[in-house]
Amino acid sequence: MKKYALVGTGGRAGLYIEAISGKWKDNAQLVAFCDTNQTRMKVANKLLSKAGAAPASTWKAAEFEIMLHETRPDIVIVTTMDRTHDDYIVRALHAGCDVITEKPMTIDEKRALRILDAIEETGRQVRVAFNYRYAPHHSKIRELLMNDTIGEVFSVHFEWLLNIEHGADYFRRWHREKRNSGGLLVHKSTHHFDLMNFWLGSYPERVYAEGGLRFYGKENAEKRGVSQFYPRAHGYAAAKDDPFALHMEDNEQLKELYLDAEHEDNYYRDQSVFSDGITIEDTLSVLVKYQNQVQMTYSLNAYLPWEGLNVVFNGSRGRLEMKLVEMSYVNAGGDRENEGSLESCDITVFPMFAAPYKADFSIGAGGHGGGDNAMLADLFGEPGNDPLKRAADHRAGAMSILTGIAGNISMQQQRPVQFKEFELVARLKGK
């Protein structure tokens, strides 16, 4: 049985806590929690207790090394704020632990190089939790392209829509500051850029991006005639009837994890999406050229009426299309099985000289279209041979964030960014 320590006991941590204390309790044991906030760690232990598992010891962030020394975990799970991932990953590796980290692996090249250095120095492993790879519909796209169903792929259009519940949530919490998350091109789009690398079996060569804050933020709201503002929902009358406000006191999970924990760190989970201080974009367009000469146009908009994607592949023998609608959700605000679960998904193949047909696949149950459960089985179970090679290491983590990092540089400097400009690419190419 492997021992695990988990650092960062916010909303995403519950996925791993419930898996380790539930279905995979014979394979894994949580021995320690680490966080800046004791209240949230108490909630984490409450989840263990609910599952009948023994409580884990709790350690403040400043005690991370002491925790590693005292509890001797085999693997550390990192689910903290994005900009701190590299710090905990590097220290865990040097303590002799392997690491499972939430996406994105980190938010910039400098931090990614620190992780690569630590891996080379210690020989330990880093896994990146790309649950979307494991969803049956995304795996089916990989299978169809690997089987040459539409021949050589020449171009892709990939459109991701975030709705006014889930999309708005990135503008209420720490993600709204680019210094914390790298912006949506890194925090959210790392999923999509990883899927493209996974689907195409290639990596980008050149990236050009445009983006801006067009819907959220105080200035945009003022332009639309809004005159009543508030800094956060809790305690402000102006938020009462605002459909964009998050009322944590009405949700037991959010209240326990965040509202009841504010006295320790002054972290406000319910900031107004129309307040000042937002430094990430909500409207993004990216043009990517891949090493195998595929061209991709990509867009991400965070304020739309439905959530999901449209992706199309144009090839030498036809066209492949997928339309997917996900259920709306707020992180840690409801049943975990509903987070990113599917309302509908169609995959259609359009052969060049034959009638179109629907691809046959099973819609996965649970979070992220079945991706969560399949990924957890791979992480904590006994993984067998996987011809699709869905497990993602630090290389996959690095190459997925580099597309977003290049996009951020492109927007800032108003120019195309070549992947050969990154030291990280040269370092990984030699591996």
Short mmCIF file of C-alpha atoms in Angstrom, two decimals:
data_model
loop_
_atom_site.label_atom_id
_atom_site.label_comp_id
_atom_site.label_asym_id
_atom_site.label_seq_id
_atom_site.Cartn_x
_atom_site.Cartn_y
_atom_site.Cartn_z
CA MET A 1 0.00 0.00 0.00
CA LYS A 2 1.40 3.39 -0.97
CA LYS A 3 1.28 6.37 1.36
CA TYR A 4 0.12 9.76 0.11
CA ALA A 5 0.37 13.30 1.41
CA LEU A 6 -1.85 15.99 -0.09
CA VAL A 7 -0.97 19.69 -0.15
CA GLY A 8 -3.76 22.16 -0.89
CA THR A 9 -7.12 21.09 0.57
CA GLY A 10 -9.42 23.33 -1.49
CA GLY A 11 -12.18 22.25 -3.85
CA ARG A 12 -10.18 20.00 -6.18
CA ALA A 13 -8.59 18.02 -3.33
CA GLY A 14 -11.87 16.25 -2.58
CA LEU A 15 -11.58 14.19 -5.77
CA TYR A 16 -8.41 12.51 -4.49
CA ILE A 17 -9.52 12.27 -0.87
CA GLU A 18 -12.72 10.46 -1.79
CA ALA A 19 -10.94 8.14 -4.22
CA ILE A 20 -8.18 7.12 -1.81
CA SER A 21 -10.53 6.64 1.14
CA GLY A 22 -13.16 4.91 -0.99
CA LYS A 23 -12.67 2.71 -4.04
CA TRP A 24 -8.87 2.59 -3.78
CA LYS A 25 -8.51 2.24 0.01
CA ASP A 26 -6.78 -1.14 -0.35
CA ASN A 27 -4.07 0.39 -2.54
CA ALA A 28 -3.55 3.81 -0.98
CA GLN A 29 -3.57 5.65 2.33
CA LEU A 30 -3.63 9.38 3.03
CA VAL A 31 -1.22 10.05 5.86
CA ALA A 32 -1.01 13.85 5.84
CA PHE A 33 -2.66 17.08 4.73
CA CYS A 34 -0.82 20.37 4.28
CA ASP A 35 -2.42 23.77 3.75
CA THR A 36 -2.25 27.40 4.79
CA ASN A 37 -5.66 26.96 6.41
CA GLN A 38 -6.48 24.64 9.32
CA THR A 39 -10.24 24.92 8.79
CA ARG A 40 -9.97 23.49 5.30
CA MET A 41 -7.80 20.64 6.57
CA LYS A 42 -10.51 19.83 9.12
CA VAL A 43 -12.99 19.59 6.25
CA ALA A 44 -10.58 17.24 4.45
CA ASN A 45 -10.43 14.99 7.50
CA LYS A 46 -14.20 15.12 7.70
CA LEU A 47 -14.29 13.53 4.22
CA LEU A 48 -11.97 10.77 5.45
CA SER A 49 -14.12 10.20 8.51
CA LYS A 50 -17.25 10.02 6.35
CA ALA A 51 -15.60 7.21 4.39
CA GLY A 52 -14.59 5.37 7.58
CA ALA A 53 -10.89 6.10 7.11
CA ALA A 54 -8.46 7.18 9.83
CA PRO A 55 -7.74 10.92 9.99
CA ALA A 56 -4.58 12.26 8.36
CA SER A 57 -2.16 14.44 10.29
CA THR A 58 -2.41 18.14 9.46
CA TRP A 59 0.47 20.50 8.80
CA LYS A 60 0.64 24.20 7.98
CA ALA A 61 2.38 25.22 4.75
CA ALA A 62 5.49 26.37 6.62
CA GLU A 63 5.83 22.81 7.98
CA PHE A 64 5.89 21.09 4.57
CA GLU A 65 9.42 19.68 4.89
CA ILE A 66 8.77 18.57 8.46
CA MET A 67 5.61 16.80 7.26
CA LEU A 68 7.57 14.96 4.56
CA HIS A 69 10.22 13.89 7.08
CA GLU A 70 7.77 12.79 9.77
CA THR A 71 5.14 11.02 7.65
CA ARG A 72 7.36 9.62 4.86
CA PRO A 73 4.82 9.58 2.01
CA ASP A 74 5.65 7.72 -1.20
CA ILE A 75 3.74 10.23 -3.32
CA VAL A 76 2.72 13.85 -2.80
CA ILE A 77 -0.47 15.14 -4.45
CA VAL A 78 -0.32 18.86 -5.27
CA THR A 79 -3.65 20.70 -5.53
CA THR A 80 -2.60 24.19 -4.46
CA MET A 81 -2.80 27.55 -6.24
CA ASP A 82 -1.14 27.20 -9.67
CA ARG A 83 1.79 29.55 -9.03
CA THR A 84 2.87 27.44 -6.02
CA HIS A 85 2.86 24.06 -7.81
CA ASP A 86 6.53 24.16 -8.73
CA ASP A 87 7.62 24.95 -5.16
CA TYR A 88 5.86 21.94 -3.66
CA ILE A 89 6.77 19.65 -6.57
CA VAL A 90 10.48 20.48 -6.33
CA ARG A 91 10.63 20.09 -2.54
CA ALA A 92 8.73 16.80 -2.68
CA LEU A 93 11.04 15.39 -5.35
CA HIS A 94 14.13 16.32 -3.34
CA ALA A 95 12.60 14.61 -0.31
CA GLY A 96 12.49 11.35 -2.28
CA CYS A 97 8.79 11.42 -3.21
CA ASP A 98 7.07 11.02 -6.55
CA VAL A 99 4.41 13.63 -7.36
CA ILE A 100 0.91 13.80 -8.81
CA THR A 101 0.03 17.39 -9.66
CA GLU A 102 -3.16 19.02 -10.79
CA LYS A 103 -3.02 20.83 -14.10
CA PRO A 104 -1.43 23.11 -15.04
CA MET A 105 1.90 21.65 -13.93
CA THR A 106 3.06 25.23 -13.44
CA ILE A 107 2.49 28.66 -15.03
CA ASP A 108 5.70 29.79 -16.75
CA GLU A 109 8.90 28.46 -18.28
CA LYS A 110 11.15 29.44 -15.37
CA ARG A 111 9.09 27.38 -12.95
CA ALA A 112 8.90 24.48 -15.42
CA LEU A 113 12.70 24.46 -15.71
CA ARG A 114 12.94 24.22 -11.89
CA ILE A 115 10.76 21.11 -12.03
CA LEU A 116 12.80 19.59 -14.86
CA ASP A 117 16.04 20.25 -12.95
CA ALA A 118 14.63 18.53 -9.86
CA ILE A 119 13.48 15.49 -11.86
CA GLU A 120 16.93 15.15 -13.43
CA GLU A 121 18.66 15.57 -10.06
CA THR A 122 16.47 13.12 -8.14
CA GLY A 123 15.29 10.59 -10.71
CA ARG A 124 11.76 10.84 -9.27
CA GLN A 125 8.55 11.01 -11.33
CA VAL A 126 5.88 13.67 -11.87
CA ARG A 127 2.41 12.76 -13.17
CA VAL A 128 0.03 15.47 -14.38
CA ALA A 129 -3.67 14.84 -13.77
CA PHE A 130 -5.03 15.33 -17.29
CA ASN A 131 -8.42 13.74 -16.70
CA TYR A 132 -9.78 14.78 -20.11
CA ARG A 133 -7.43 12.34 -21.85
CA TYR A 134 -9.29 9.48 -20.12
CA ALA A 135 -12.84 10.51 -21.06
CA PRO A 136 -14.21 7.92 -23.53
CA HIS A 137 -15.17 10.52 -26.14
CA HIS A 138 -11.72 12.14 -26.13
CA SER A 139 -10.09 8.70 -26.21
CA LYS A 140 -12.29 7.87 -29.21
CA ILE A 141 -10.96 10.89 -31.13
CA ARG A 142 -7.41 9.68 -30.41
CA GLU A 143 -8.34 6.19 -31.64
CA LEU A 144 -9.96 7.45 -34.86
CA LEU A 145 -6.99 9.64 -35.73
CA MET A 146 -4.47 6.90 -34.86
CA ASN A 147 -6.40 4.56 -37.19
CA ASP A 148 -6.07 7.05 -40.08
CA THR A 149 -9.87 7.39 -40.32
CA ILE A 150 -9.70 10.73 -42.18
CA GLY A 151 -6.18 10.30 -43.52
CA GLU A 152 -3.51 12.89 -42.85
CA VAL A 153 -4.83 15.76 -40.74
CA PHE A 154 -4.21 19.18 -42.28
CA SER A 155 -6.16 21.59 -40.08
CA VAL A 156 -8.21 21.78 -36.87
CA HIS A 157 -10.74 24.24 -35.50
CA PHE A 158 -11.20 23.95 -31.72
CA GLU A 159 -13.76 26.12 -29.94
CA TRP A 160 -14.24 25.87 -26.17
CA LEU A 161 -17.17 27.58 -24.49
CA LEU A 162 -17.27 28.38 -20.77
CA ASN A 163 -20.71 29.38 -19.55
CA ILE A 164 -21.87 32.10 -17.19
CA GLU A 165 -21.80 29.75 -14.19
CA HIS A 166 -18.53 27.86 -14.56
CA GLY A 167 -16.82 30.49 -16.71
CA ALA A 168 -17.72 33.27 -14.32
CA ASP A 169 -16.23 31.29 -11.44
CA TYR A 170 -12.68 31.91 -12.67
CA PHE A 171 -13.29 35.62 -12.15
CA ARG A 172 -14.47 35.27 -8.52
CA ARG A 173 -11.41 33.59 -7.03
CA TRP A 174 -7.61 33.55 -7.16
CA HIS A 175 -7.60 32.60 -10.84
CA ARG A 176 -8.64 36.17 -11.72
CA GLU A 177 -5.03 37.34 -11.19
CA LYS A 178 -2.67 36.23 -13.95
CA ARG A 179 0.23 36.07 -11.50
CA ASN A 180 -1.59 33.22 -9.73
CA SER A 181 -2.91 31.22 -12.68
CA GLY A 182 -1.11 32.29 -15.85
CA GLY A 183 -4.51 33.32 -17.20
CA LEU A 184 -7.05 31.03 -18.84
CA LEU A 185 -4.64 30.16 -21.67
CA VAL A 186 -2.52 28.38 -19.05
CA HIS A 187 -4.97 27.39 -16.32
CA LYS A 188 -7.91 26.20 -18.43
CA SER A 189 -6.57 25.83 -21.96
CA THR A 190 -3.76 23.54 -20.79
CA HIS A 191 -6.45 20.83 -20.94
CA HIS A 192 -7.24 21.66 -24.55
CA PHE A 193 -3.66 22.12 -25.71
CA ASP A 194 -2.76 18.82 -24.07
CA LEU A 195 -5.64 17.14 -25.89
CA MET A 196 -4.34 18.50 -29.20
CA ASN A 197 -0.82 17.24 -28.49
CA PHE A 198 -2.35 13.89 -27.47
CA TRP A 199 -4.71 13.68 -30.47
CA LEU A 200 -2.21 14.77 -33.11
CA GLY A 201 0.86 13.06 -31.69
CA SER A 202 2.78 16.27 -32.25
CA TYR A 203 3.86 19.48 -30.52
CA PRO A 204 3.52 23.13 -31.54
CA GLU A 205 6.12 24.95 -33.60
CA ARG A 206 4.68 28.46 -33.65
CA VAL A 207 1.91 30.30 -31.75
CA TYR A 208 0.11 33.60 -32.30
CA ALA A 209 -2.61 34.86 -29.94
CA GLU A 210 -5.02 37.72 -29.37
CA GLY A 211 -7.09 38.26 -26.27
CA GLY A 212 -8.70 40.69 -23.89
CA LEU A 213 -11.01 41.26 -20.95
CA ARG A 214 -14.24 42.14 -22.76
CA PHE A 215 -17.15 40.99 -20.55
CA TYR A 216 -16.05 40.74 -16.90
CA GLY A 217 -14.48 43.54 -14.85
CA LYS A 218 -15.90 46.84 -13.59
CA GLU A 219 -15.08 48.92 -16.65
CA ASN A 220 -16.92 46.54 -19.02
CA ALA A 221 -19.95 46.45 -16.73
CA GLU A 222 -20.03 50.26 -16.60
CA LYS A 223 -20.07 50.38 -20.40
CA ARG A 224 -23.19 48.19 -20.33
CA GLY A 225 -24.93 50.58 -17.94
CA VAL A 226 -24.35 48.82 -14.61
CA SER A 227 -24.29 51.33 -11.77
CA GLN A 228 -24.43 49.17 -8.61
CA PHE A 229 -21.23 47.40 -7.58
CA TYR A 230 -20.03 45.36 -4.62
CA PRO A 231 -16.62 43.82 -3.80
CA ARG A 232 -17.98 40.39 -2.84
CA ALA A 233 -21.35 38.68 -2.49
CA HIS A 234 -21.37 37.87 1.24
CA GLY A 235 -22.75 40.71 3.32
CA TYR A 236 -23.65 43.02 0.43
CA ALA A 237 -27.27 43.77 -0.42
CA ALA A 238 -26.39 44.72 -4.00
CA ALA A 239 -25.38 41.10 -4.63
CA LYS A 240 -28.72 39.64 -3.57
CA ASP A 241 -30.37 39.62 -6.99
CA ASP A 242 -27.24 39.48 -9.14
CA PRO A 243 -27.24 36.20 -11.13
CA PHE A 244 -23.42 36.38 -11.22
CA ALA A 245 -23.07 36.45 -7.43
CA LEU A 246 -21.97 33.35 -5.51
CA HIS A 247 -23.87 32.97 -2.21
CA MET A 248 -21.68 30.62 -0.19
CA GLU A 249 -23.93 30.68 2.85
CA ASP A 250 -26.54 28.81 0.78
CA ASN A 251 -24.18 25.95 -0.11
CA GLU A 252 -22.90 23.67 2.67
CA GLN A 253 -19.70 22.66 0.86
CA LEU A 254 -18.69 26.20 -0.08
CA LYS A 255 -19.58 27.46 3.37
CA GLU A 256 -17.40 24.84 5.10
CA LEU A 257 -14.43 25.14 2.76
CA TYR A 258 -14.31 28.88 2.28
CA LEU A 259 -16.77 31.10 4.19
CA ASP A 260 -16.05 29.44 7.53
CA ALA A 261 -12.31 29.49 6.78
CA GLU A 262 -11.94 33.19 5.96
CA HIS A 263 -10.88 34.18 9.45
CA GLU A 264 -7.59 32.35 8.97
CA ASP A 265 -6.32 33.76 5.66
CA ASN A 266 -8.81 36.40 4.42
CA TYR A 267 -9.34 34.49 1.18
CA TYR A 268 -12.65 35.54 -0.37
CA ARG A 269 -14.09 32.91 -2.73
CA ASP A 270 -17.07 35.06 -3.76
CA GLN A 271 -15.52 38.21 -5.24
CA SER A 272 -17.61 40.13 -7.75
CA VAL A 273 -16.87 39.27 -11.36
CA PHE A 274 -17.54 42.94 -12.15
CA SER A 275 -15.02 44.40 -9.72
CA ASP A 276 -11.56 45.85 -10.33
CA GLY A 277 -8.39 43.79 -10.01
CA ILE A 278 -9.05 41.22 -12.75
CA THR A 279 -5.91 40.74 -14.85
CA ILE A 280 -6.85 37.69 -16.96
CA GLU A 281 -8.59 37.63 -20.33
CA ASP A 282 -12.09 36.29 -20.98
CA THR A 283 -11.96 36.37 -24.82
CA LEU A 284 -9.10 34.50 -26.50
CA SER A 285 -8.11 33.44 -30.02
CA VAL A 286 -5.00 31.40 -30.85
CA LEU A 287 -3.39 30.23 -34.09
CA VAL A 288 -1.01 27.28 -33.71
CA LYS A 289 1.28 25.59 -36.26
CA TYR A 290 2.40 22.11 -35.23
CA GLN A 291 5.63 20.31 -36.04
CA ASN A 292 3.69 17.91 -38.29
CA GLN A 293 2.41 20.96 -40.24
CA VAL A 294 -1.15 20.82 -38.86
CA GLN A 295 -2.73 24.26 -38.43
CA MET A 296 -5.12 24.89 -35.53
CA THR A 297 -7.44 27.80 -34.86
CA TYR A 298 -8.54 27.87 -31.21
CA SER A 299 -10.91 30.09 -29.27
CA LEU A 300 -11.96 30.31 -25.63
CA ASN A 301 -14.79 32.53 -24.38
CA ALA A 302 -15.82 32.57 -20.72
CA TYR A 303 -19.32 34.13 -20.71
CA LEU A 304 -21.49 32.00 -23.02
CA PRO A 305 -24.97 30.45 -22.59
CA TRP A 306 -23.78 26.83 -22.73
CA GLU A 307 -20.63 24.93 -21.84
CA GLY A 308 -18.66 22.56 -24.01
CA LEU A 309 -16.79 22.37 -27.28
CA ASN A 310 -16.89 22.14 -31.03
CA VAL A 311 -13.81 20.57 -32.60
CA VAL A 312 -13.29 19.60 -36.24
CA PHE A 313 -10.39 17.86 -37.99
CA ASN A 314 -9.95 18.26 -41.76
CA GLY A 315 -7.92 15.52 -43.43
CA SER A 316 -6.85 14.06 -46.74
CA ARG A 317 -9.72 11.54 -46.71
CA GLY A 318 -12.49 13.45 -44.93
CA ARG A 319 -13.56 15.36 -41.85
CA LEU A 320 -14.10 14.46 -38.18
CA GLU A 321 -16.40 16.53 -35.97
CA MET A 322 -17.24 16.42 -32.26
CA LYS A 323 -19.81 18.55 -30.46
CA LEU A 324 -19.98 18.19 -26.71
CA VAL A 325 -22.20 19.87 -24.10
CA GLU A 326 -21.13 19.66 -20.45
CA MET A 327 -23.27 20.17 -17.38
CA SER A 328 -22.85 23.53 -15.70
CA TYR A 329 -21.14 23.62 -12.31
CA VAL A 330 -19.23 25.66 -9.74
CA ASN A 331 -16.08 24.06 -8.33
CA ALA A 332 -16.80 22.46 -4.92
CA GLY A 333 -20.36 23.75 -5.12
CA GLY A 334 -22.19 20.49 -5.70
CA ASP A 335 -21.96 16.77 -6.42
CA ARG A 336 -18.45 15.98 -7.67
CA GLU A 337 -19.89 13.46 -10.13
CA ASN A 338 -21.55 16.36 -11.97
CA GLU A 339 -18.40 18.40 -12.49
CA GLY A 340 -17.89 18.46 -16.24
CA SER A 341 -20.24 15.52 -16.79
CA LEU A 342 -21.86 15.22 -20.20
CA GLU A 343 -25.30 16.35 -21.28
CA SER A 344 -24.64 15.25 -24.86
CA CYS A 345 -21.80 14.31 -27.19
CA ASP A 346 -21.76 13.44 -30.90
CA ILE A 347 -18.78 12.34 -32.95
CA THR A 348 -19.39 12.30 -36.70
CA VAL A 349 -17.09 11.07 -39.45
CA PHE A 350 -17.51 12.56 -42.93
CA PRO A 351 -15.60 10.37 -45.40
CA MET A 352 -14.66 12.06 -48.65
CA PHE A 353 -16.55 9.63 -50.91
CA ALA A 354 -19.05 7.97 -48.60
CA ALA A 355 -22.01 8.80 -46.39
CA PRO A 356 -21.27 10.36 -42.98
CA TYR A 357 -21.69 8.19 -39.90
CA LYS A 358 -21.72 8.51 -36.12
CA ALA A 359 -18.74 7.04 -34.32
CA ASP A 360 -19.65 4.43 -31.72
CA PHE A 361 -18.47 5.08 -28.16
CA SER A 362 -19.81 4.84 -24.62
CA ILE A 363 -20.59 8.07 -22.78
CA GLY A 364 -18.63 7.96 -19.57
CA ALA A 365 -20.31 8.37 -16.19
CA GLY A 366 -19.13 10.83 -13.56
CA GLY A 367 -16.98 13.92 -13.52
CA HIS A 368 -15.42 15.25 -16.72
CA GLY A 369 -17.29 12.85 -18.96
CA GLY A 370 -15.99 9.77 -17.15
CA GLY A 371 -12.43 11.04 -17.28
CA ASP A 372 -12.11 11.44 -13.51
CA ASN A 373 -12.93 7.82 -12.68
CA ALA A 374 -10.72 6.38 -15.42
CA MET A 375 -7.80 8.62 -14.43
CA LEU A 376 -8.15 7.71 -10.75
CA ALA A 377 -8.10 4.01 -11.67
CA ASP A 378 -4.86 4.61 -13.57
CA LEU A 379 -3.31 6.60 -10.70
CA PHE A 380 -4.34 4.42 -7.77
CA GLY A 381 -5.25 1.06 -9.28
CA GLU A 382 -3.22 -1.45 -11.24
CA PRO A 383 -2.91 0.07 -14.71
CA GLY A 384 -2.58 -2.36 -17.60
CA ASN A 385 -1.31 -1.84 -21.12
CA ASP A 386 -2.84 1.30 -22.64
CA PRO A 387 -2.42 1.52 -26.44
CA LEU A 388 -3.64 5.14 -26.31
CA LYS A 389 -0.86 6.08 -23.85
CA ARG A 390 -3.07 8.39 -21.79
CA ALA A 391 -0.81 8.70 -18.73
CA ALA A 392 0.77 12.17 -18.75
CA ASP A 393 4.25 12.83 -17.37
CA HIS A 394 6.15 16.09 -16.86
CA ARG A 395 6.92 16.29 -20.59
CA ALA A 396 3.22 16.35 -21.44
CA GLY A 397 2.64 18.83 -18.62
CA ALA A 398 5.38 21.13 -19.90
CA MET A 399 4.40 21.01 -23.58
CA SER A 400 0.74 21.73 -22.81
CA ILE A 401 1.47 24.84 -20.75
CA LEU A 402 4.02 26.12 -23.27
CA THR A 403 1.26 26.72 -25.83
CA GLY A 404 -0.50 28.99 -23.32
CA ILE A 405 2.76 30.59 -22.18
CA ALA A 406 3.63 31.32 -25.82
CA GLY A 407 0.14 32.75 -26.27
CA ASN A 408 0.64 35.08 -23.30
CA ILE A 409 3.97 36.29 -24.73
CA SER A 410 2.36 36.73 -28.15
CA MET A 411 -0.44 38.89 -26.73
CA GLN A 412 2.01 40.98 -24.71
CA GLN A 413 4.53 41.50 -27.51
CA GLN A 414 2.11 41.35 -30.46
CA ARG A 415 4.11 38.81 -32.44
CA PRO A 416 4.25 35.12 -33.31
CA VAL A 417 6.26 33.07 -30.80
CA GLN A 418 8.46 30.21 -31.98
CA PHE A 419 8.75 27.17 -29.72
CA LYS A 420 12.48 27.05 -30.44
CA GLU A 421 12.74 30.23 -28.34
CA PHE A 422 12.09 28.16 -25.20
CA GLU A 423 15.05 26.57 -23.42
CA LEU A 424 12.59 24.02 -22.04
CA VAL A 425 11.84 22.67 -25.54
CA ALA A 426 15.52 22.06 -26.24
CA ARG A 427 15.96 20.38 -22.85
CA LEU A 428 12.98 18.06 -23.38
CA LYS A 429 13.98 17.23 -26.94
CA GLY A 430 17.17 15.72 -25.64
CA LYS A 431 15.29 13.29 -23.38
#
